[in-house]
CSV table of C-alpha atoms in Angstrom, one decimal:
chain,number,residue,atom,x,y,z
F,250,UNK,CA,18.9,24.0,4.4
F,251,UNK,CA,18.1,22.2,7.7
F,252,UNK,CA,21.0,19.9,9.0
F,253,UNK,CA,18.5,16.7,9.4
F,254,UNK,CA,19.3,13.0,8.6
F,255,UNK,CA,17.5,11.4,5.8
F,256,UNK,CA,17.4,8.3,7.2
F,257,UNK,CA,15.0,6.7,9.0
F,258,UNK,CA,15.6,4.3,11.9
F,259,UNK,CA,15.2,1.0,11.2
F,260,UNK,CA,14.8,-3.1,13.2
F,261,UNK,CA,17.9,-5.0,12.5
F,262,UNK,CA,15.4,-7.7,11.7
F,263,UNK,CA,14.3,-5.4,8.3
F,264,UNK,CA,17.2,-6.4,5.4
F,265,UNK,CA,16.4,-3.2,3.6
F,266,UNK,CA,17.5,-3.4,-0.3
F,267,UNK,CA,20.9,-1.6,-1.4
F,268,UNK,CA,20.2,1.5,-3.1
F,269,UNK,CA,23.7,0.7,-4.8
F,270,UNK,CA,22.2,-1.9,-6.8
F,271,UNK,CA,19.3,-0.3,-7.9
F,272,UNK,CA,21.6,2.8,-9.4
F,273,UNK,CA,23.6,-0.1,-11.6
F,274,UNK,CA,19.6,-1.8,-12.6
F,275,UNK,CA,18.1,1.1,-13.8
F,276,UNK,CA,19.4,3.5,-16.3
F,277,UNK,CA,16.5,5.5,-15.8
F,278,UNK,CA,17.6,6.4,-12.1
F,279,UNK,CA,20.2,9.4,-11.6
F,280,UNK,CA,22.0,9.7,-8.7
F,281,UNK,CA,21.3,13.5,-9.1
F,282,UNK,CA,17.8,13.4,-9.5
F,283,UNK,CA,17.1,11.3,-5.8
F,284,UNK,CA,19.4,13.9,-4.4
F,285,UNK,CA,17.7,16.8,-5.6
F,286,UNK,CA,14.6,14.7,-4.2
F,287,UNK,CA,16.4,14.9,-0.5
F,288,UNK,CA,16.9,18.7,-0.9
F,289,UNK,CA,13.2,19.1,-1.4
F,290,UNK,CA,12.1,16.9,1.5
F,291,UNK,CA,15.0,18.8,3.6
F,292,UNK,CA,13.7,22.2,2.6
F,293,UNK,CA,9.9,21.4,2.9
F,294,UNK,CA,9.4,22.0,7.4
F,295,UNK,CA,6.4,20.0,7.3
F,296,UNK,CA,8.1,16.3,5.8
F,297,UNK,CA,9.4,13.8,8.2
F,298,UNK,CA,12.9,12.3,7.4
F,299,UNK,CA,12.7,9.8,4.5
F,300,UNK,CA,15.5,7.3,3.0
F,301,UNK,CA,17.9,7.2,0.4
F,302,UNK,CA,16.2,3.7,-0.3
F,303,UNK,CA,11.9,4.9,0.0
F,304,UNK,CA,12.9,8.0,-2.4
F,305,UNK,CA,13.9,5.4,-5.2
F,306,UNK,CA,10.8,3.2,-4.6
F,307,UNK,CA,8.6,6.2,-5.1
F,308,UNK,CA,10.7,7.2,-8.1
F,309,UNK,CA,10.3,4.0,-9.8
F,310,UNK,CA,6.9,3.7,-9.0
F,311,UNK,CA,6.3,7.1,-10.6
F,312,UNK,CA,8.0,5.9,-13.8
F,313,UNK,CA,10.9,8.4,-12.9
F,314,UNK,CA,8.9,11.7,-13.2
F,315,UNK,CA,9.8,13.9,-10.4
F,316,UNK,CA,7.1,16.1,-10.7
F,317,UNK,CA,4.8,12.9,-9.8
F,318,UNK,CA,7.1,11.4,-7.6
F,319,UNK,CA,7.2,15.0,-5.5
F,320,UNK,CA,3.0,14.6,-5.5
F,321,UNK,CA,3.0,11.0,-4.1
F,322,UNK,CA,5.4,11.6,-1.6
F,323,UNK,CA,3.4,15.0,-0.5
F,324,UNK,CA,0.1,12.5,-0.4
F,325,UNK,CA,1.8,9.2,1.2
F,326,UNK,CA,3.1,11.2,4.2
F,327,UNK,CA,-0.1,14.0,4.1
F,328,UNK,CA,-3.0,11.1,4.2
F,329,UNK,CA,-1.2,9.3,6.8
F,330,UNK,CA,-0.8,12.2,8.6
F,331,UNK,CA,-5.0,13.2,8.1
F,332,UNK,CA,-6.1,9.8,8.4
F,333,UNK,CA,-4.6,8.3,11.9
F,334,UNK,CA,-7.6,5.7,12.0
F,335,UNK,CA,-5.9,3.9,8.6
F,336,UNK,CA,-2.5,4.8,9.6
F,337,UNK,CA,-1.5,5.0,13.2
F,338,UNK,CA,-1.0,2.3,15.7
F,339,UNK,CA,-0.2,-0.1,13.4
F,340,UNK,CA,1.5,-2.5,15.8
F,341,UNK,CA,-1.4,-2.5,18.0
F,342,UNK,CA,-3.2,-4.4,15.5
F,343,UNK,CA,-1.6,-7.1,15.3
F,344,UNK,CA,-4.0,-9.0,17.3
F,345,UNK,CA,-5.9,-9.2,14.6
F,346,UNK,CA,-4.1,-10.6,12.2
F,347,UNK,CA,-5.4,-14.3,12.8
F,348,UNK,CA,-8.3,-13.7,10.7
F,349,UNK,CA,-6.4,-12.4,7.1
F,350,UNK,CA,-3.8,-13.7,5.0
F,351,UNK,CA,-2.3,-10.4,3.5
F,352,UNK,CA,1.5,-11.8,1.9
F,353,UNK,CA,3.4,-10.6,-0.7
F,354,UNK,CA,5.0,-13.6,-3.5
F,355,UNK,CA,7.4,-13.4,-6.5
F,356,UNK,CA,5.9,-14.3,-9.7
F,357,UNK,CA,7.2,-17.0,-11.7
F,358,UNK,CA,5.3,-16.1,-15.0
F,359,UNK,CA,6.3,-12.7,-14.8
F,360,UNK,CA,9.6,-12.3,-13.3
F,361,UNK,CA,9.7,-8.3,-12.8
F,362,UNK,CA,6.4,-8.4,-11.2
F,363,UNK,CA,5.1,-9.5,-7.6
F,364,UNK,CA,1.7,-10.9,-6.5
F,365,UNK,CA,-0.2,-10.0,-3.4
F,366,UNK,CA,-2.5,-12.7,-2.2
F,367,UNK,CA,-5.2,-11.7,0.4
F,368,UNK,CA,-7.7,-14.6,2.0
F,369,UNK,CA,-9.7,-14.3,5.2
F,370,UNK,CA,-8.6,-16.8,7.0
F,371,UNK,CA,-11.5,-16.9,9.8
F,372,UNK,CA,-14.8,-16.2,8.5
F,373,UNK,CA,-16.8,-13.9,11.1
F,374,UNK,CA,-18.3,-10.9,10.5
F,375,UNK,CA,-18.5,-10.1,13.9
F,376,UNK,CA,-14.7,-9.6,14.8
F,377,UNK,CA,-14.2,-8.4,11.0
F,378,UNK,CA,-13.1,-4.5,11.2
F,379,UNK,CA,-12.0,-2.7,7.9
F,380,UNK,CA,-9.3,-0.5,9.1
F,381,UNK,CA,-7.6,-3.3,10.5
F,382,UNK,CA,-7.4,-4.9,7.3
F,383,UNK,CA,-5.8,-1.5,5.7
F,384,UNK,CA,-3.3,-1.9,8.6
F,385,UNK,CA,-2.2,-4.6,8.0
F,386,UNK,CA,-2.2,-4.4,4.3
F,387,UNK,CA,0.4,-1.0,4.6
F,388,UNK,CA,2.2,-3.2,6.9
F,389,UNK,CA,2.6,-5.9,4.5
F,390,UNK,CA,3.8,-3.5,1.3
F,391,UNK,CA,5.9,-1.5,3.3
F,392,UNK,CA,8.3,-4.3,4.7
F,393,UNK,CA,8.0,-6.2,1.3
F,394,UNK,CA,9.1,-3.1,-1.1
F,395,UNK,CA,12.1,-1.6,1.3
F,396,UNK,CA,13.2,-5.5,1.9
F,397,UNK,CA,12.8,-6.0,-2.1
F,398,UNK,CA,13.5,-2.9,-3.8
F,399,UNK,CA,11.2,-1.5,-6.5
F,400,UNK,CA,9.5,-3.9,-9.1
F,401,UNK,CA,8.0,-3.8,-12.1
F,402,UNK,CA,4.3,-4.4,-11.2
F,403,UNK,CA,2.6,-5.4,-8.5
F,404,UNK,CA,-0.6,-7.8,-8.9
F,405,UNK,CA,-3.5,-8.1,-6.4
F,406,UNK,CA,-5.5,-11.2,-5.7
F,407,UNK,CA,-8.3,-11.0,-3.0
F,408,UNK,CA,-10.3,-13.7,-2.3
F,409,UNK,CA,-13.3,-12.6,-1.0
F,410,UNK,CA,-15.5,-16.5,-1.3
F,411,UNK,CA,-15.3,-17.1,2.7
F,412,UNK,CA,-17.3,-13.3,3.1
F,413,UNK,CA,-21.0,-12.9,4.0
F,414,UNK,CA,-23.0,-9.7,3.2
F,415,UNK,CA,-22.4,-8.2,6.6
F,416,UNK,CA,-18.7,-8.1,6.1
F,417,UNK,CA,-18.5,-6.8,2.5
F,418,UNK,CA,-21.2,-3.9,3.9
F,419,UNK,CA,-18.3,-3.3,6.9
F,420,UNK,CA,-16.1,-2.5,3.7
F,421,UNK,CA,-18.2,0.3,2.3
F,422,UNK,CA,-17.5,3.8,3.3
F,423,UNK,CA,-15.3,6.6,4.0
F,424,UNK,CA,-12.4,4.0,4.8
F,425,UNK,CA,-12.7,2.5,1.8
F,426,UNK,CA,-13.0,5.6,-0.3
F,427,UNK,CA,-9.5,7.0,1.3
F,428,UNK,CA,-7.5,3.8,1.3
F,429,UNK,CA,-8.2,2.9,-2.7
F,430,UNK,CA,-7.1,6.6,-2.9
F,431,UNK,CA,-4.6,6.0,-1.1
F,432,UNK,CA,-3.6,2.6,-3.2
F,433,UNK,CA,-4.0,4.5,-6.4
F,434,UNK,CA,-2.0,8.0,-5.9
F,435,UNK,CA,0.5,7.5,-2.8
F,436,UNK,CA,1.9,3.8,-2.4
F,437,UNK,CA,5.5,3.1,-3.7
F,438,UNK,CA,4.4,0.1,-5.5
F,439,UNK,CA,3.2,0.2,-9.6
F,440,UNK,CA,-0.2,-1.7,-9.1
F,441,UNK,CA,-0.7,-3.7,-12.8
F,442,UNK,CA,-4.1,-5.6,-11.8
F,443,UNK,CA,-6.5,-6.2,-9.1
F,444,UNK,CA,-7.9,-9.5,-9.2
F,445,UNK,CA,-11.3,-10.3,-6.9
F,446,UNK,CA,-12.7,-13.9,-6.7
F,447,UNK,CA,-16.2,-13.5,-5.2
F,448,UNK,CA,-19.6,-15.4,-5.4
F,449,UNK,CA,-22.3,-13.9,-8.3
F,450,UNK,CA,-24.5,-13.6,-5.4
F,451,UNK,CA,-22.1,-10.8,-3.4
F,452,UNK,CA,-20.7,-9.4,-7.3
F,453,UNK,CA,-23.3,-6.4,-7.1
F,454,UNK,CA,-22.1,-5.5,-3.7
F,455,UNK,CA,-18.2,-5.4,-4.6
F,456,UNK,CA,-18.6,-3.5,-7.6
F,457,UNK,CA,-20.5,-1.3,-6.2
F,458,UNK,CA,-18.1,-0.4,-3.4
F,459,UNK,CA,-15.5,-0.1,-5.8
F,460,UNK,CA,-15.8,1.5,-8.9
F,461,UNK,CA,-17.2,4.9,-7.9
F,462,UNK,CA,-13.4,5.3,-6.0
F,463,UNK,CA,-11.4,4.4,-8.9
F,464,UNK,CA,-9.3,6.3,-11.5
F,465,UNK,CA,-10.0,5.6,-15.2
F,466,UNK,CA,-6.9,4.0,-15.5
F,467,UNK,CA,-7.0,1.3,-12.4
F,468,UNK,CA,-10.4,1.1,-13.6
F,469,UNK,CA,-9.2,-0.9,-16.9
F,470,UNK,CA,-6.8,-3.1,-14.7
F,471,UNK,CA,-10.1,-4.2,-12.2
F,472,UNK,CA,-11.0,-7.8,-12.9
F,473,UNK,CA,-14.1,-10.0,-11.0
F,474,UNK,CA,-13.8,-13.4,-11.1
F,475,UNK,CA,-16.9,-16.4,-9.7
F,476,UNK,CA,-13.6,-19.3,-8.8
F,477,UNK,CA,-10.5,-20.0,-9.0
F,478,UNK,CA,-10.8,-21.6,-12.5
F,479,UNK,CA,-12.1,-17.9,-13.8
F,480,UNK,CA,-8.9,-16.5,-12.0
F,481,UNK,CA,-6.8,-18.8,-13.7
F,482,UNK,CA,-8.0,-17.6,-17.3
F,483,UNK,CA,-6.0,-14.4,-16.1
F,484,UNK,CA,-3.1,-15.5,-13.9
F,485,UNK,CA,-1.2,-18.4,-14.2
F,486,UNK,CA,-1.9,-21.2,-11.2
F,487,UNK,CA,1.8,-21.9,-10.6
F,488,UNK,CA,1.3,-18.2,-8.7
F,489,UNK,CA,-1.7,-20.0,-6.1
F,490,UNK,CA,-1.0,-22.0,-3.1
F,491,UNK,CA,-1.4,-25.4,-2.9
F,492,UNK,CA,-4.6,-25.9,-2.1
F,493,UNK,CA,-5.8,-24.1,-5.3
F,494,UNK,CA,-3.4,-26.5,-7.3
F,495,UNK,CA,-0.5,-23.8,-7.6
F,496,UNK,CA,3.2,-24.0,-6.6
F,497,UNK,CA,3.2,-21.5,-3.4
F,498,UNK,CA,3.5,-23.3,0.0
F,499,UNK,CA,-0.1,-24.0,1.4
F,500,UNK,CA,-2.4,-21.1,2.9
F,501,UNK,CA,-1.7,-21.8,6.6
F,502,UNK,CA,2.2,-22.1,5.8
F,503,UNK,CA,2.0,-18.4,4.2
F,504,UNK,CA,-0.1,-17.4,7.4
F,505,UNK,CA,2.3,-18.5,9.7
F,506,UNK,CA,5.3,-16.9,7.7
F,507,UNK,CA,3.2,-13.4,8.1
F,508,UNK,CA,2.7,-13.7,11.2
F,509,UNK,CA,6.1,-14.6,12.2
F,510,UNK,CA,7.8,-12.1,9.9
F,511,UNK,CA,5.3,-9.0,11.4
F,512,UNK,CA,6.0,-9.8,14.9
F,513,UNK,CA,9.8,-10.1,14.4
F,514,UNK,CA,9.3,-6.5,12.5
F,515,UNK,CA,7.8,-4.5,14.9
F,516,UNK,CA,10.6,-2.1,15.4
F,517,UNK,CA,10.3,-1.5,11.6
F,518,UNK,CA,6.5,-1.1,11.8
F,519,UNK,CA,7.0,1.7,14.3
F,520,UNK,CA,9.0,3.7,12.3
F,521,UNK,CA,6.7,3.4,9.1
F,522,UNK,CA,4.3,5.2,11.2
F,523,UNK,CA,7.1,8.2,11.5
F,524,UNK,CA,6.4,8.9,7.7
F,525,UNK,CA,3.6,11.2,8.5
F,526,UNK,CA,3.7,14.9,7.5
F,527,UNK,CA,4.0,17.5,10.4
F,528,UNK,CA,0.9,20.4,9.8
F,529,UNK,CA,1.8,22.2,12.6
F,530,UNK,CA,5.3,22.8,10.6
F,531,UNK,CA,3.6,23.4,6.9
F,532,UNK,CA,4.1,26.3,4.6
F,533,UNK,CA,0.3,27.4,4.1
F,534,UNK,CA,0.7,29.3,1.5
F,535,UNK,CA,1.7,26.7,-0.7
F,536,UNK,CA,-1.0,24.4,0.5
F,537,UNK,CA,-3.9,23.5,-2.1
F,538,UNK,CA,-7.5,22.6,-1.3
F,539,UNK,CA,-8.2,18.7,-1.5
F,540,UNK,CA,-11.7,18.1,0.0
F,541,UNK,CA,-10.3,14.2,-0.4
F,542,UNK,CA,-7.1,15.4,1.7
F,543,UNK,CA,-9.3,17.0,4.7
F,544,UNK,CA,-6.8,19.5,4.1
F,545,UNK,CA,-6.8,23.3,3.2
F,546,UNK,CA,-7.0,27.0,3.5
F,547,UNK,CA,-9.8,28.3,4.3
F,548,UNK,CA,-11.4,31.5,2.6
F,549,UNK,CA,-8.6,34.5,5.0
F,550,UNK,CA,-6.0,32.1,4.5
F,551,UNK,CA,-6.4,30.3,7.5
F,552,UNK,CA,-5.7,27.2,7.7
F,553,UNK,CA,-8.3,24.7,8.8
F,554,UNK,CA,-9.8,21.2,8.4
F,555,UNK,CA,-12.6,19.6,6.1
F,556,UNK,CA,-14.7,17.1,7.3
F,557,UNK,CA,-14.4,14.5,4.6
F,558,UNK,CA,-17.5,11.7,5.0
C-alpha cells in the first residue's frame, strides 16, 4: 500500500465536524468499514487523498452500502476531474456571487433534515452564467456538510420568479445535463425534494430542462410550484425568510452571511478543488465506458476521451 495521508488540508476558518461523534450517532457506521474505505482509496493510484470525515458523509449518504459509497466516490472525484468548467477555479468565481443567494438552513419541522434556499438576487440575464451558479452551489454543500456532518435529507428550494426566458434558456444544456448527474449520483448529501417556484408562463421551459436528466427516483421527489403560498402546501413557512412570512433572517441578511462565510473560506475552497481524480495515474483495465463520464477505453484498449455534448 502507498504510505499517503488521508487527510486533506484544510482553512482554520472551516470547523469541520468530529468524526468521533458521528461513530457514537450512528449504529449503522463501523469503524471498520470507513477503514477498509481508506485502503481502497490508498490502493486505487488515480484517487486524490480524501478524509476520515468526507468518507463518512459519502457513507451515510449511500445509506451505508459500500458498494455504492465506492461508485459515488469513483464519480465525485472522476466528473470533477472530466468536467474542469463545473469544477475548477472555484474561488475565481466569487465575483459573481452578488447576483445568487445559494445558503444552506436547518429545518425546524424536520429536525434531521436541512433546506437549501436558492434566489437570484440581481435579475440580469446578461451577466447570468450557468457554470457559475454550479460553482457556487458545490461551494455551498461542500463547506455546509464537512462543517455539519451528515444529515438525514437535504431539501432544495429554487426560486426561479425574478428569471426571464433568456436566463432559464442559459440553463439548458450540456452543463445542466452533467451537474443534475452530478447532484443525483456523486454528492455526499441525501437529496429528499427539489422544490421550484416559477411563473406558469416559464413552467414549460423548466420542465423541460429537467426531467429528461433525472432518475426515476428524483423524478418522484421533483415538485413545481406558481408562489410561495403553493410552496407552503409542501414545506412549512417557519423554513422561509422573512420576507415570505417565515422565521429565517431576511434575504439580504442570508446574502451577506454567504458572502462573508465564502470569502473567509477560501483556503477551504481550494482544497475542495484537490478532490479530482488523477487519469494520468488510473488502472485502465478496470475502467468502464460512461459516454456521460467522457471517460473510456477505446476499442485496443487505449485509453481515450468522448466528446460528451
Amino acid at each position: 500500500m502507498r504510505a499517503r495521508s488521508t487527510k486533506l488540508g484544510l482553512a482554520k476558518q472551516t470547523r469541520i465536524f468530529d468524526a468521533r461523534d458521528e461513530y457514537k450517532k450512528n449504529k449503522e457506521l463501523r469503524v471498520e468499514d470507513v477503514r477498509a474505505l481508506q485502503e481502497w482509496v490508498e490502493k486505487e493510484p488515480h484517487m486524490p487523498p480524501i478524509s476520515e470525515c468526507l468518507l463518512i458523509a459519502f457513507m451515510q449518504s449511500c445509506y451505508w452500502s459500500m458498494e455504492q459509497t465506492k461508485a459515488a466516490i469513483e464519480k465525485f472525484v472522476t466528473w470533477r476531474a472530466a468536467w474542469p468548467d463545473l469544477f475548477a477555479a472555484l474561488d475565481h468565481h466569487l465575483k459573481s456571487i452578488d447576483q445568487h443567494l445559494l445558503t444552506i438552513l436547518p429545518m425546524e419541522s424536520k429536525k434531521s433534515y436541512r433546506l437549501l434556499y436558492y434566489k437570484l438576487m440581481i435579475p440580469d440575464s446578461a451577466r447570468f452564467i450557468a457554470t457559475d451558479l454550479v460553482k457556487l452551489m458545490d461551494m455551498v454543500v461542500a463547506m455546509d456538510v464537512m462543517e455539519k456532518g451528515p444529515y438525514g435529507g437535504l431539501i432544495l428550494v429554487c426560486d426561479l420568479t425574478d428569471y426571464d426566458s433568456a436566463s432559464i434558456l442559459k440553463l439548458r444544456g450540456t452543463e445542466s445535463r452533467r451537474f443534475l448527474k452530478y447532484l443525483q449520483e456523486a454528492v455526499p448529501v441525501r437529496v429528499k425534494a427539489i422544490h421550484y417556484i416559477i411563473p406558469g408562463k416559464h413552467l414549460e421551459l423548466i420542465i423541460t430542462l429537467v426531467k429528461p436528466f433525472l432518475n426515476r427516483t428524483l423524478l418522484g421527489k421533483l415538485h413545481f410550484h406558481d408562489s410561495y403560498e403553493a410552496l407552503c402546501k409542501r414545506i412549512s413557512q417557519v423554513e422561509l425568510p422573512k420576507e415570505f412570512g417565515g422565521k429565517k433572517p431576511t434575504l439580504k441578511q442570508l446574502h451577506e452571511n454567504m458572502k462573508r462565510s465564502l470569502a473567509e473560506n477560501v483556503d477551504f475552497i481550494k482544497d475542495v478543488e484537490k478532490l479530482v481524480a488523477n487519469e494520468a495515474l488510473r488502472d485502465r483495465s478496470n475502467l468502464s465506458v460512461d459516454s456521460e463520464l467522457g471517460l473510456g477505453v477505446g476499442a485496443q484498449g487505449s485509453f481515450r476521451k468522448f466528446n460528451v455534448e
